[in-house]
Short mmCIF file of C-alpha atoms and ligand atoms in Angstrom, two decimals:
data_model
loop_
_atom_site.label_atom_id
_atom_site.label_comp_id
_atom_site.label_asym_id
_atom_site.label_seq_id
_atom_site.Cartn_x
_atom_site.Cartn_y
_atom_site.Cartn_z
CA MET A 30 0.00 0.00 0.00
CA ALA A 31 2.77 2.40 0.97
CA VAL A 32 4.54 1.70 -2.32
CA ALA A 33 1.37 2.25 -4.31
CA GLN A 34 0.89 5.57 -2.61
CA ALA A 35 4.44 6.68 -3.24
CA VAL A 36 4.08 6.27 -7.00
CA ASN A 37 0.54 7.49 -7.25
CA PRO A 38 0.70 10.40 -9.68
CA PHE A 39 -2.53 11.85 -8.32
CA HIS A 40 -0.95 12.26 -4.95
CA GLU A 41 0.82 15.44 -5.98
CA GLY A 42 -1.11 18.57 -5.51
CA LEU A 43 -3.28 17.07 -2.83
CA GLN A 44 -1.51 19.04 -0.17
CA LEU A 45 -3.22 22.24 0.70
CA GLN A 46 -0.94 25.07 -0.29
CA GLY A 47 -0.17 27.14 2.78
CA MET A 48 0.60 30.81 2.33
CA THR A 49 -0.51 32.02 5.69
CA GLN A 50 0.72 35.11 7.43
CA PRO A 51 1.46 35.11 11.16
CA VAL A 52 -1.81 34.97 13.05
CA GLN A 53 -3.37 34.43 16.45
CA LEU A 54 -6.55 32.42 16.64
CA CYS A 55 -9.00 33.21 19.41
CA ILE A 56 -11.83 30.71 19.95
CA PHE A 57 -15.04 31.77 21.68
CA GLY A 58 -16.86 28.75 23.09
CA ALA A 59 -13.57 26.98 23.73
CA SER A 60 -14.99 24.57 26.29
CA GLY A 61 -17.73 23.41 23.91
CA ASP A 62 -18.25 20.25 21.96
CA LEU A 63 -17.33 21.71 18.56
CA THR A 64 -13.98 22.99 19.81
CA LYS A 65 -13.01 19.64 21.20
CA ARG A 66 -14.34 17.40 18.44
CA LYS A 67 -13.50 19.52 15.40
CA LEU A 68 -11.51 22.69 15.97
CA LEU A 69 -8.64 21.42 18.14
CA PRO A 70 -7.99 18.36 15.93
CA ALA A 71 -8.10 20.65 12.86
CA ILE A 72 -5.57 23.04 14.42
CA TYR A 73 -3.25 20.16 15.30
CA ASN A 74 -3.52 18.76 11.76
CA LEU A 75 -2.75 22.16 10.23
CA VAL A 76 0.34 22.51 12.37
CA GLN A 77 1.38 18.92 11.70
CA ALA A 78 1.00 19.41 7.96
CA GLY A 79 3.13 22.54 8.12
CA LEU A 80 0.22 24.67 6.94
CA ALA A 81 -0.21 26.85 9.99
CA PRO A 82 2.16 29.80 10.08
CA GLN A 83 5.34 29.60 12.12
CA ALA A 84 4.24 32.61 14.11
CA PHE A 85 1.01 31.30 15.57
CA SER A 86 -0.84 31.08 18.88
CA VAL A 87 -4.26 29.97 20.06
CA LEU A 88 -6.30 31.52 22.85
CA GLY A 89 -9.48 29.77 23.95
CA CYS A 90 -12.12 31.56 25.93
CA ALA A 91 -15.37 30.54 27.59
CA ARG A 92 -17.13 31.05 30.87
CA ASN A 93 -15.57 27.97 32.56
CA ASP A 94 -12.51 28.33 34.66
CA LEU A 95 -10.38 25.89 32.67
CA GLY A 96 -7.07 27.72 32.86
CA ASP A 97 -4.20 27.26 30.40
CA ASP A 98 -3.46 23.79 31.74
CA GLY A 99 -7.06 22.65 31.52
CA PHE A 100 -7.36 23.83 27.92
CA ARG A 101 -4.05 22.23 27.00
CA ARG A 102 -5.33 18.96 28.42
CA GLU A 103 -8.42 19.35 26.24
CA LEU A 104 -6.14 19.67 23.24
CA VAL A 105 -4.16 16.58 24.17
CA ASP A 106 -7.38 14.60 24.76
CA ALA A 107 -8.93 15.89 21.55
CA VAL A 108 -5.92 14.75 19.54
CA ALA A 109 -5.91 11.38 21.31
CA GLU A 110 -9.62 10.78 20.72
CA SER A 111 -10.19 12.24 17.26
CA SER A 112 -10.43 9.92 14.28
CA GLU A 113 -9.41 12.86 12.07
CA ILE A 114 -5.76 12.91 13.15
CA ARG A 115 -3.55 11.64 10.32
CA VAL A 116 -0.11 11.62 11.95
CA ARG A 117 0.34 11.45 15.71
CA ASP A 118 3.52 13.23 16.74
CA ALA A 119 4.03 13.61 20.48
CA ASP A 120 6.85 16.19 20.20
CA LEU A 121 4.86 18.33 17.88
CA LEU A 122 1.82 18.13 20.15
CA LYS A 123 3.97 19.21 23.07
CA ARG A 124 5.26 22.21 21.11
CA LEU A 125 1.73 23.10 20.08
CA THR A 126 0.36 22.93 23.64
CA ASP A 127 2.96 25.52 24.62
CA GLN A 128 1.38 27.89 22.09
CA VAL A 129 -2.14 27.37 23.42
CA TYR A 130 -3.70 29.53 26.16
CA TYR A 131 -7.03 30.03 27.84
CA THR A 132 -8.87 32.83 29.54
CA SER A 133 -12.25 32.73 31.30
CA LEU A 134 -14.71 35.18 29.88
CA ASP A 135 -18.33 35.98 30.52
CA PHE A 136 -19.34 36.93 26.99
CA HIS A 137 -21.71 39.64 28.27
CA ASP A 138 -19.22 41.33 30.55
CA SER A 139 -17.44 44.32 29.00
CA ALA A 140 -14.68 44.31 31.61
CA GLY A 141 -13.69 40.78 30.59
CA TYR A 142 -12.93 42.01 27.06
CA VAL A 143 -10.41 44.48 28.43
CA THR A 144 -8.56 41.56 30.03
CA LEU A 145 -8.95 39.61 26.79
CA LYS A 146 -7.35 42.43 24.84
CA THR A 147 -4.43 42.65 27.24
CA LYS A 148 -3.91 38.91 26.91
CA LEU A 149 -4.12 38.96 23.12
CA ASP A 150 -1.77 41.95 22.84
CA ASP A 151 0.64 40.16 25.09
CA LEU A 152 0.56 36.97 23.05
CA ASP A 153 0.87 39.01 19.88
CA GLN A 154 4.16 40.46 21.14
CA ARG A 155 5.42 37.11 22.33
CA TYR A 156 4.60 35.18 19.14
CA HIS A 157 5.27 37.97 16.64
CA THR A 158 1.86 37.62 15.05
CA CYS A 159 1.92 41.19 13.70
CA GLY A 160 -1.52 42.08 15.10
CA ASN A 161 -3.25 39.57 12.82
CA ARG A 162 -6.28 38.00 14.48
CA VAL A 163 -8.92 35.44 13.66
CA PHE A 164 -11.82 35.15 16.09
CA TYR A 165 -13.69 31.86 15.81
CA ILE A 166 -17.13 32.32 17.38
CA ALA A 167 -18.32 28.81 18.18
CA THR A 168 -21.16 29.84 20.49
CA PRO A 169 -24.93 29.82 19.96
CA ALA A 170 -25.90 32.33 17.27
CA SER A 171 -27.87 34.35 19.83
CA LEU A 172 -24.52 35.55 21.24
CA TYR A 173 -22.86 36.62 17.97
CA ALA A 174 -24.11 40.21 17.96
CA ASP A 175 -23.26 40.86 21.58
CA ILE A 176 -19.79 39.33 21.29
CA THR A 177 -19.07 41.35 18.16
CA GLU A 178 -20.20 44.58 19.77
CA LYS A 179 -18.04 43.93 22.81
CA LEU A 180 -15.05 43.06 20.65
CA HIS A 181 -15.60 46.34 18.84
CA GLU A 182 -15.92 48.38 22.05
CA SER A 183 -12.67 46.97 23.37
CA GLY A 184 -10.90 47.85 20.13
CA LEU A 185 -10.28 44.23 19.21
CA LEU A 186 -11.88 44.52 15.78
CA THR A 187 -9.63 47.33 14.65
CA PRO A 188 -6.51 46.09 12.86
CA ALA A 189 -3.40 47.24 14.68
CA THR A 190 -1.71 48.53 11.52
CA SER A 191 -2.67 49.08 7.90
CA GLN A 192 -0.92 45.77 7.14
CA SER A 193 -2.68 43.61 9.73
CA PHE A 194 -6.07 41.92 9.59
CA VAL A 195 -8.92 40.97 11.89
CA ARG A 196 -11.37 38.32 10.70
CA VAL A 197 -14.31 36.64 12.39
CA ILE A 198 -15.58 33.12 11.70
CA MET A 199 -19.16 32.35 12.72
CA GLU A 200 -20.84 28.99 12.98
CA LYS A 201 -24.14 27.95 11.46
CA PRO A 202 -27.08 28.13 11.81
CA PHE A 203 -26.66 31.83 11.20
CA GLY A 204 -29.84 33.17 12.80
CA HIS A 205 -33.05 31.35 13.59
CA ASP A 206 -35.17 32.53 10.69
CA LEU A 207 -35.08 35.20 7.99
CA ALA A 208 -35.86 38.10 10.31
CA SER A 209 -33.22 37.17 12.88
CA ALA A 210 -30.60 36.50 10.18
CA LYS A 211 -31.27 39.94 8.68
CA THR A 212 -31.02 41.59 12.07
CA LEU A 213 -27.82 39.71 12.82
CA ASN A 214 -26.27 40.65 9.48
CA ALA A 215 -27.16 44.30 10.07
CA GLU A 216 -25.73 44.22 13.58
CA LEU A 217 -22.48 42.61 12.48
CA LEU A 218 -22.08 45.06 9.63
CA ARG A 219 -22.14 47.93 12.10
CA PHE A 220 -18.79 46.79 13.42
CA LEU A 221 -17.30 44.66 10.68
CA ASP A 222 -16.86 44.91 6.97
CA GLU A 223 -18.38 42.02 4.98
CA SER A 224 -14.82 41.14 3.91
CA GLN A 225 -14.02 40.35 7.57
CA ILE A 226 -16.97 38.01 8.13
CA TYR A 227 -16.54 34.28 7.49
CA ARG A 228 -19.89 32.47 7.87
CA ILE A 229 -18.93 28.85 8.00
CA ASP A 230 -20.80 25.88 6.55
CA HIS A 231 -18.47 22.96 6.97
CA TYR A 232 -20.01 21.12 4.00
CA LEU A 233 -18.24 23.56 1.69
CA GLY A 234 -14.92 22.46 3.19
CA LYS A 235 -15.46 18.82 2.25
CA GLU A 236 -13.25 17.59 -0.57
CA THR A 237 -16.09 15.67 -2.17
CA VAL A 238 -18.34 18.71 -2.12
CA GLN A 239 -15.69 20.74 -3.91
CA ASN A 240 -15.34 17.90 -6.37
CA ILE A 241 -18.89 18.61 -7.56
CA LEU A 242 -17.45 21.79 -9.07
CA VAL A 243 -14.45 20.06 -10.59
CA LEU A 244 -16.61 17.34 -12.08
CA ARG A 245 -18.93 19.88 -13.63
CA PHE A 246 -16.57 22.63 -14.67
CA ALA A 247 -13.23 20.94 -15.37
CA ASN A 248 -14.75 18.40 -17.74
CA GLY A 249 -16.36 19.07 -21.07
CA ILE A 250 -18.66 16.06 -21.15
CA PHE A 251 -21.06 16.73 -18.30
CA GLU A 252 -22.19 20.30 -18.81
CA PRO A 253 -23.97 19.71 -22.15
CA ILE A 254 -26.33 17.22 -20.49
CA TRP A 255 -26.59 19.02 -17.14
CA ASN A 256 -29.98 20.58 -17.77
CA ARG A 257 -33.69 20.08 -18.19
CA ARG A 258 -33.33 18.44 -21.61
CA TYR A 259 -31.50 15.45 -20.19
CA VAL A 260 -32.04 15.47 -16.45
CA ASP A 261 -35.31 14.01 -15.21
CA SER A 262 -34.89 14.86 -11.54
CA VAL A 263 -32.30 15.33 -8.83
CA GLN A 264 -32.24 13.76 -5.38
CA ILE A 265 -30.16 15.07 -2.53
CA THR A 266 -29.91 12.93 0.59
CA VAL A 267 -28.21 13.90 3.84
CA ALA A 268 -28.98 10.92 6.06
CA GLU A 269 -27.51 10.28 9.48
CA SER A 270 -27.77 7.16 11.60
CA LEU A 271 -26.88 9.14 14.71
CA GLY A 272 -29.50 10.76 16.90
CA ILE A 273 -28.95 14.06 18.62
CA GLU A 274 -25.87 12.96 20.59
CA GLY A 275 -26.73 14.68 23.85
CA ARG A 276 -27.36 18.03 22.15
CA ALA A 277 -31.03 18.32 23.17
CA ASN A 278 -30.76 21.99 24.13
CA PHE A 279 -29.41 22.90 20.74
CA TYR A 280 -31.58 20.53 18.74
CA GLU A 281 -34.90 21.34 20.41
CA GLU A 282 -34.41 24.95 19.27
CA THR A 283 -33.09 24.01 15.86
CA GLY A 284 -34.58 20.90 14.26
CA VAL A 285 -33.51 19.42 10.98
CA MET A 286 -34.65 22.31 8.82
CA ARG A 287 -32.40 24.84 10.55
CA ASP A 288 -29.65 22.35 11.33
CA VAL A 289 -29.12 20.77 7.91
CA ILE A 290 -31.59 21.77 5.18
CA GLN A 291 -31.25 25.57 5.35
CA ASN A 292 -27.48 25.28 5.09
CA HIS A 293 -25.76 21.99 4.18
CA ALA A 294 -28.46 20.62 1.86
CA LEU A 295 -29.06 23.93 0.08
CA GLN A 296 -25.32 24.36 -0.39
CA LEU A 297 -25.22 20.99 -2.14
CA MET A 298 -28.18 21.97 -4.28
CA SER A 299 -26.62 25.26 -5.29
CA LEU A 300 -23.31 23.65 -6.27
CA VAL A 301 -25.02 21.08 -8.39
CA ALA A 302 -27.33 23.57 -10.07
CA MET A 303 -25.28 26.78 -10.37
CA GLU A 304 -24.13 28.29 -13.65
CA PRO A 305 -20.39 28.13 -14.33
CA PRO A 306 -18.73 31.07 -12.62
CA THR A 307 -16.24 33.03 -14.69
CA THR A 308 -13.55 32.40 -12.09
CA PHE A 309 -13.38 30.75 -8.72
CA ASP A 310 -12.70 33.91 -6.87
CA ALA A 311 -14.98 34.63 -3.96
CA ARG A 312 -17.19 37.14 -5.73
CA ASP A 313 -17.85 35.26 -8.97
CA PHE A 314 -18.35 31.95 -7.25
CA ARG A 315 -20.68 33.23 -4.56
CA ASP A 316 -22.67 35.36 -7.01
CA GLU A 317 -23.53 32.27 -9.06
CA LYS A 318 -24.20 30.08 -6.05
CA ILE A 319 -26.57 32.56 -4.49
CA ARG A 320 -28.35 33.16 -7.79
CA VAL A 321 -29.53 29.53 -7.71
CA VAL A 322 -31.02 29.78 -4.24
CA GLU A 323 -32.74 32.99 -5.26
CA ALA A 324 -34.18 31.24 -8.30
CA ILE A 325 -35.76 28.42 -6.30
CA ARG A 326 -39.51 28.81 -6.56
CA PRO A 327 -40.73 30.35 -3.29
CA ILE A 328 -42.95 28.10 -1.21
CA GLU A 329 -46.37 29.66 -0.63
CA PRO A 330 -47.87 28.99 2.81
CA LYS A 331 -50.85 27.25 1.16
CA ASP A 332 -48.52 24.86 -0.66
CA VAL A 333 -46.37 23.79 2.28
CA ASN A 334 -48.14 20.46 2.70
CA GLN A 335 -47.70 19.70 -0.99
CA VAL A 336 -43.97 20.30 -1.11
CA ALA A 337 -42.66 19.68 2.40
CA VAL A 338 -42.82 16.74 4.79
CA ARG A 339 -41.62 16.68 8.37
CA GLY A 340 -40.93 13.75 10.63
CA GLN A 341 -39.74 12.82 14.07
CA TYR A 342 -38.29 9.45 14.99
CA GLY A 343 -39.82 7.11 17.51
CA PRO A 344 -38.00 4.20 19.13
CA GLY A 345 -36.50 1.62 16.81
CA SER A 346 -33.34 -0.13 15.90
CA VAL A 347 -30.36 1.37 14.09
CA GLU A 348 -27.47 -0.74 12.86
CA GLY A 349 -28.62 -3.60 15.06
CA GLU A 350 -29.04 -1.59 18.25
CA HIS A 351 -32.23 -0.56 19.96
CA VAL A 352 -32.49 3.21 20.29
CA VAL A 353 -35.01 5.44 22.05
CA GLY A 354 -37.35 7.78 20.27
CA TYR A 355 -36.58 11.49 19.99
CA ARG A 356 -39.06 12.42 22.71
CA GLU A 357 -37.35 10.03 25.11
CA GLU A 358 -33.89 11.54 24.56
CA LEU A 359 -32.48 13.28 27.62
CA GLY A 360 -33.53 16.94 27.70
CA VAL A 361 -36.22 16.64 25.02
CA ALA A 362 -39.80 17.64 25.87
CA PRO A 363 -42.14 14.61 25.95
CA ASP A 364 -44.47 16.41 23.53
CA SER A 365 -41.73 17.98 21.41
CA MET A 366 -42.76 19.13 17.94
CA THR A 367 -39.16 19.43 16.72
CA PRO A 368 -38.70 17.70 13.38
CA THR A 369 -35.75 15.33 13.02
CA TYR A 370 -36.57 14.60 9.37
CA ALA A 371 -37.59 16.82 6.48
CA ALA A 372 -38.11 16.34 2.78
CA LEU A 373 -38.72 19.05 0.20
CA ARG A 374 -39.74 19.09 -3.43
CA LEU A 375 -38.23 22.16 -5.05
CA PHE A 376 -38.07 23.72 -8.50
CA ILE A 377 -35.55 26.17 -9.84
CA ASP A 378 -37.29 28.66 -12.06
CA ASN A 379 -34.60 29.35 -14.60
CA TRP A 380 -33.83 28.36 -18.18
CA ARG A 381 -31.56 25.46 -17.27
CA TRP A 382 -33.77 23.74 -14.70
CA ALA A 383 -37.37 24.68 -15.50
CA GLY A 384 -39.62 21.72 -14.66
CA VAL A 385 -36.93 19.51 -13.08
CA PRO A 386 -37.85 18.53 -9.50
CA PHE A 387 -35.13 18.59 -6.87
CA TYR A 388 -36.05 16.26 -4.02
CA ILE A 389 -34.15 16.93 -0.83
CA ARG A 390 -34.27 14.85 2.34
CA SER A 391 -32.39 14.80 5.59
CA GLY A 392 -32.97 12.98 8.83
CA LYS A 393 -31.52 11.67 12.04
CA ARG A 394 -31.72 7.98 12.94
CA MET A 395 -31.93 6.82 9.36
CA PRO A 396 -30.73 3.27 8.61
CA LYS A 397 -27.26 4.56 7.72
CA ARG A 398 -25.06 7.59 7.28
CA VAL A 399 -25.04 8.58 3.66
CA THR A 400 -24.84 11.87 1.82
CA GLU A 401 -25.21 11.84 -1.93
CA ILE A 402 -26.54 13.75 -4.88
CA ALA A 403 -28.10 11.70 -7.64
CA MET A 404 -28.77 13.05 -11.11
CA GLN A 405 -31.48 10.92 -12.67
CA PHE A 406 -31.34 11.15 -16.46
CA LYS A 407 -34.27 10.81 -18.82
CA GLU A 408 -34.85 7.50 -20.50
CA ALA A 409 -33.55 6.77 -23.98
CA PRO A 410 -36.19 8.11 -26.38
CA HIS A 411 -36.55 4.81 -28.22
CA LEU A 412 -35.35 1.26 -27.50
CA PRO A 413 -34.52 -0.57 -30.72
CA PHE A 414 -34.13 -3.94 -28.94
CA ARG A 415 -37.68 -5.10 -29.29
CA LYS A 416 -37.44 -8.40 -27.57
CA ALA A 417 -34.86 -7.31 -25.08
CA GLN A 418 -35.28 -8.16 -21.48
CA VAL A 419 -34.43 -4.90 -19.77
CA GLU A 420 -33.18 -5.04 -16.20
CA THR A 421 -32.27 -1.40 -15.72
CA PRO A 422 -34.97 -0.27 -13.34
CA GLU A 423 -33.33 3.04 -12.55
CA GLY A 424 -32.12 4.12 -15.98
CA ASN A 425 -29.04 6.32 -16.11
CA VAL A 426 -28.06 7.81 -12.78
CA LEU A 427 -24.95 9.79 -12.01
CA SER A 428 -24.48 9.73 -8.27
CA LEU A 429 -22.02 11.92 -6.48
CA GLY A 430 -21.10 10.27 -3.21
CA ILE A 431 -20.22 12.84 -0.57
CA GLN A 432 -19.86 10.44 2.37
CA PRO A 433 -19.04 7.83 3.49
CA ASP A 434 -18.60 6.35 -0.02
CA GLU A 435 -16.74 9.18 -1.63
CA GLY A 436 -16.75 9.11 -5.37
CA VAL A 437 -18.79 9.24 -8.53
CA VAL A 438 -20.81 6.36 -9.93
CA LEU A 439 -22.46 6.26 -13.35
CA LYS A 440 -25.15 3.66 -13.80
CA PHE A 441 -26.01 2.55 -17.32
CA GLY A 442 -27.34 -0.45 -19.20
CA ALA A 443 -25.01 -3.12 -20.63
CA LYS A 444 -25.65 -6.28 -22.59
CA VAL A 445 -25.55 -9.42 -20.48
CA PRO A 446 -23.25 -11.89 -22.32
CA GLY A 447 -25.16 -14.62 -24.14
CA PRO A 448 -27.24 -15.29 -27.21
CA SER A 449 -30.32 -13.32 -26.12
CA MET A 450 -30.58 -9.57 -25.74
CA ARG A 451 -30.64 -8.89 -22.06
CA ILE A 452 -29.80 -5.46 -20.70
CA ARG A 453 -28.72 -5.00 -17.15
CA ALA A 454 -27.68 -2.00 -15.06
CA VAL A 455 -23.94 -1.81 -14.45
CA GLU A 456 -21.75 0.82 -12.85
CA MET A 457 -18.68 2.85 -13.70
CA ASP A 458 -17.27 3.61 -10.34
CA PHE A 459 -14.70 6.20 -9.28
CA GLY A 460 -13.69 5.98 -5.62
CA TYR A 461 -11.80 8.84 -4.10
CA GLY A 462 -9.85 6.80 -1.56
CA GLU A 463 -8.62 4.15 -4.00
CA THR A 464 -7.61 6.67 -6.63
CA PHE A 465 -5.88 9.30 -4.58
CA GLY A 466 -4.74 7.13 -1.71
CA ALA A 467 -4.80 9.96 0.76
CA GLU A 468 -7.02 10.75 3.68
CA ASP A 469 -9.02 13.93 3.22
CA ALA A 470 -8.22 16.94 5.32
CA SER A 471 -11.18 17.63 7.58
CA PRO A 472 -13.44 20.45 6.36
CA TYR A 473 -12.55 22.56 9.38
CA GLU A 474 -8.86 22.41 8.50
CA ARG A 475 -9.52 23.66 5.04
CA LEU A 476 -11.85 26.41 6.17
CA ILE A 477 -9.72 27.69 9.05
CA LEU A 478 -6.77 27.77 6.67
CA ASP A 479 -8.78 29.64 4.03
CA CYS A 480 -9.80 32.22 6.62
CA MET A 481 -6.20 32.66 7.74
CA LYS A 482 -5.32 33.21 4.07
CA GLY A 483 -8.18 35.65 3.61
CA ASP A 484 -10.05 33.57 1.05
CA GLN A 485 -13.84 33.86 1.48
CA THR A 486 -14.80 31.68 -1.48
CA LEU A 487 -16.02 28.76 0.61
CA PHE A 488 -17.86 30.89 3.18
CA ASP A 489 -21.38 32.21 3.03
CA ARG A 490 -22.20 35.82 2.24
CA ALA A 491 -24.91 37.88 3.95
CA ASP A 492 -27.25 37.69 0.92
CA GLY A 493 -26.60 33.93 0.64
CA VAL A 494 -27.79 33.08 4.14
CA GLU A 495 -30.74 35.40 3.76
CA ALA A 496 -31.78 33.77 0.47
CA ALA A 497 -31.68 30.35 2.12
CA TRP A 498 -33.76 31.54 5.06
CA SER A 499 -36.28 33.15 2.69
CA LEU A 500 -36.84 29.79 1.11
CA VAL A 501 -37.39 27.77 4.29
CA ASP A 502 -39.12 30.46 6.36
CA PRO A 503 -42.68 29.83 5.09
CA VAL A 504 -42.30 26.13 5.85
CA LEU A 505 -40.97 26.82 9.33
CA SER A 506 -43.79 29.21 10.18
CA GLN A 507 -46.46 26.91 8.80
CA TRP A 508 -45.05 24.03 10.82
CA ALA A 509 -44.85 26.16 13.95
CA GLN A 510 -48.58 26.93 13.61
CA THR A 511 -49.81 23.39 13.01
CA PRO A 512 -49.08 20.50 15.36
CA ALA A 513 -47.80 17.32 13.78
CA GLU A 514 -48.56 13.72 14.57
CA PHE A 515 -45.21 12.77 15.99
CA PRO A 516 -43.44 10.40 16.16
CA ASN A 517 -44.16 9.34 12.60
CA TYR A 518 -41.17 7.20 11.66
CA GLU A 519 -39.38 4.46 13.43
CA ALA A 520 -35.69 4.97 14.14
CA GLY A 521 -33.73 2.95 11.60
CA THR A 522 -36.16 3.57 8.73
CA TRP A 523 -36.08 6.03 5.84
CA GLY A 524 -38.56 8.53 7.24
CA PRO A 525 -42.33 8.98 7.29
CA ALA A 526 -44.68 7.50 4.70
CA ALA A 527 -45.64 11.02 3.61
CA ALA A 528 -42.08 11.50 2.31
CA ASP A 529 -42.56 8.53 -0.02
CA GLU A 530 -45.83 9.98 -1.21
CA LEU A 531 -44.11 13.29 -1.95
CA VAL A 532 -42.10 11.68 -4.73
CA GLN A 533 -44.58 8.97 -5.68
CA ARG A 534 -47.10 11.65 -6.61
CA ASP A 535 -44.69 12.54 -9.41
CA GLY A 536 -44.34 8.89 -10.43
CA ARG A 537 -40.89 8.62 -8.86
CA HIS A 538 -39.40 7.02 -5.76
CA TRP A 539 -36.57 7.73 -3.38
CA ARG A 540 -33.36 5.98 -4.20
CA ARG A 541 -32.55 2.95 -2.11
CA LEU A 542 -29.26 3.73 -0.46
C1 LIG B 622 -23.82 19.72 11.75
C2 LIG B 622 -25.14 19.49 12.45
O1 LIG B 622 -23.79 20.99 11.16
O2 LIG B 622 -23.65 18.75 10.74
C3 LIG B 622 -25.21 18.09 13.01
O3 LIG B 622 -25.29 20.43 13.49
C4 LIG B 622 -24.92 17.08 11.93
O4 LIG B 622 -26.49 17.83 13.57
C5 LIG B 622 -23.62 17.42 11.22
O5 LIG B 622 -24.81 15.81 12.54
C6 LIG B 622 -23.39 16.52 10.03
O6 LIG B 622 -22.10 16.77 9.54
P1 LIG B 622 -21.27 15.64 8.83
O7 LIG B 622 -20.02 16.31 8.38
O8 LIG B 622 -21.04 14.56 9.86
O9 LIG B 622 -22.12 15.15 7.71
#
């Protein structure tokens, strides 16, 4: 295996190119789950890969009284426990822990920000980071505006010199609905320029998600058929076998629509449906991506039941294990109306996609974890094999596997060897892992690095998040007004019966994954 990798010509160029300036990274919400599971492993990996700058330090802050030692232990534990670490190097980890600090901060307390500034200025001197700062706000969205205002008041958002930069990364969901996202954008823009704001959606940092663009725009053969003349329908699935993993507080407020559909799923849809941008710089790329979301036919309140289905899992069995229903999860209300599953039937009202349905579904406690986009092509207009036995029930499908099977599969009909004419579905299969022989960098690595480099391409813009909220808002308000009959799907199944009907009404069915 090692030999095969060494001679693999595709291996070159896989390394992320690092051109980062000195920088200090300050994480708000440093004692939280995201920091431990994703951010600290990503920081270690960046340092290990030589992609973080030489002049670099990390300061975590949260309300808890962790202290430098406590936060350093979190880093060591995070690296020990994470499955995303590619190379474990004890010396390097030791060196990194020496660059990591912590300060307790009540996010609402102005005085605390004065101490924070002193600490950051101090570290800036010590690590020669030239006043360059990235703030990673990994707190609930309800705190973003207040934190930003306090950072501003304490002078932390003002670059120290004309050469230095201050950037702010914010987690999704960005807002709770359209109105709150608009308010939040307006509040942030009082203190920050749009060029300083990095709204993160980690799906855009996934290699396989970026490959959608390469497949479409670096090859001449797909674009001519990537439209309503040849595509019958598109299915986007973001299925998880996991439940809510102890995040009841977050999930009860959020639900699948805000957690996955408004962001991750719509990002996938916009990449698969966008027009080719002139270049991949942040403006061109985001202009085209947002144009797609804006062209999705708005959902009228009266049509919500026709185009949207919600679900909540009851008890069941997932991957051979019995699991409780959503309402029995710790911290969830026994009569909770929070949806853990949603399916939508959408249309893009533009020249390329007029009349092509996009079916989107996402749910927790599905039979397995799988994210894919499937382009279903129209049938051949005429089959000249009159007596042929055709065993291609699905026709031509191009499926883009995002995870865990990462790759591209084209399904088409082939002749079964023998004297009679039998046609069976076969697959041309490209697998990422086998071809490139390298483990993907985690999306957080890529996105933190991009922010340090000042590249906003893979981050959301204010108008982008607002367009996505505009689309889902009518569904959310309709659902909030009408109680649902929950639970309506068993854990370990593919969602409620109504989701099947949503596609069956059009004479189609969900793909079996
Ligand atoms: C997060 C959601 O944004 O994405 C989680 O908050 C979800 O609920 C996760 O599980 C899925 O991400 P991934 O990368 O595991 O598909």
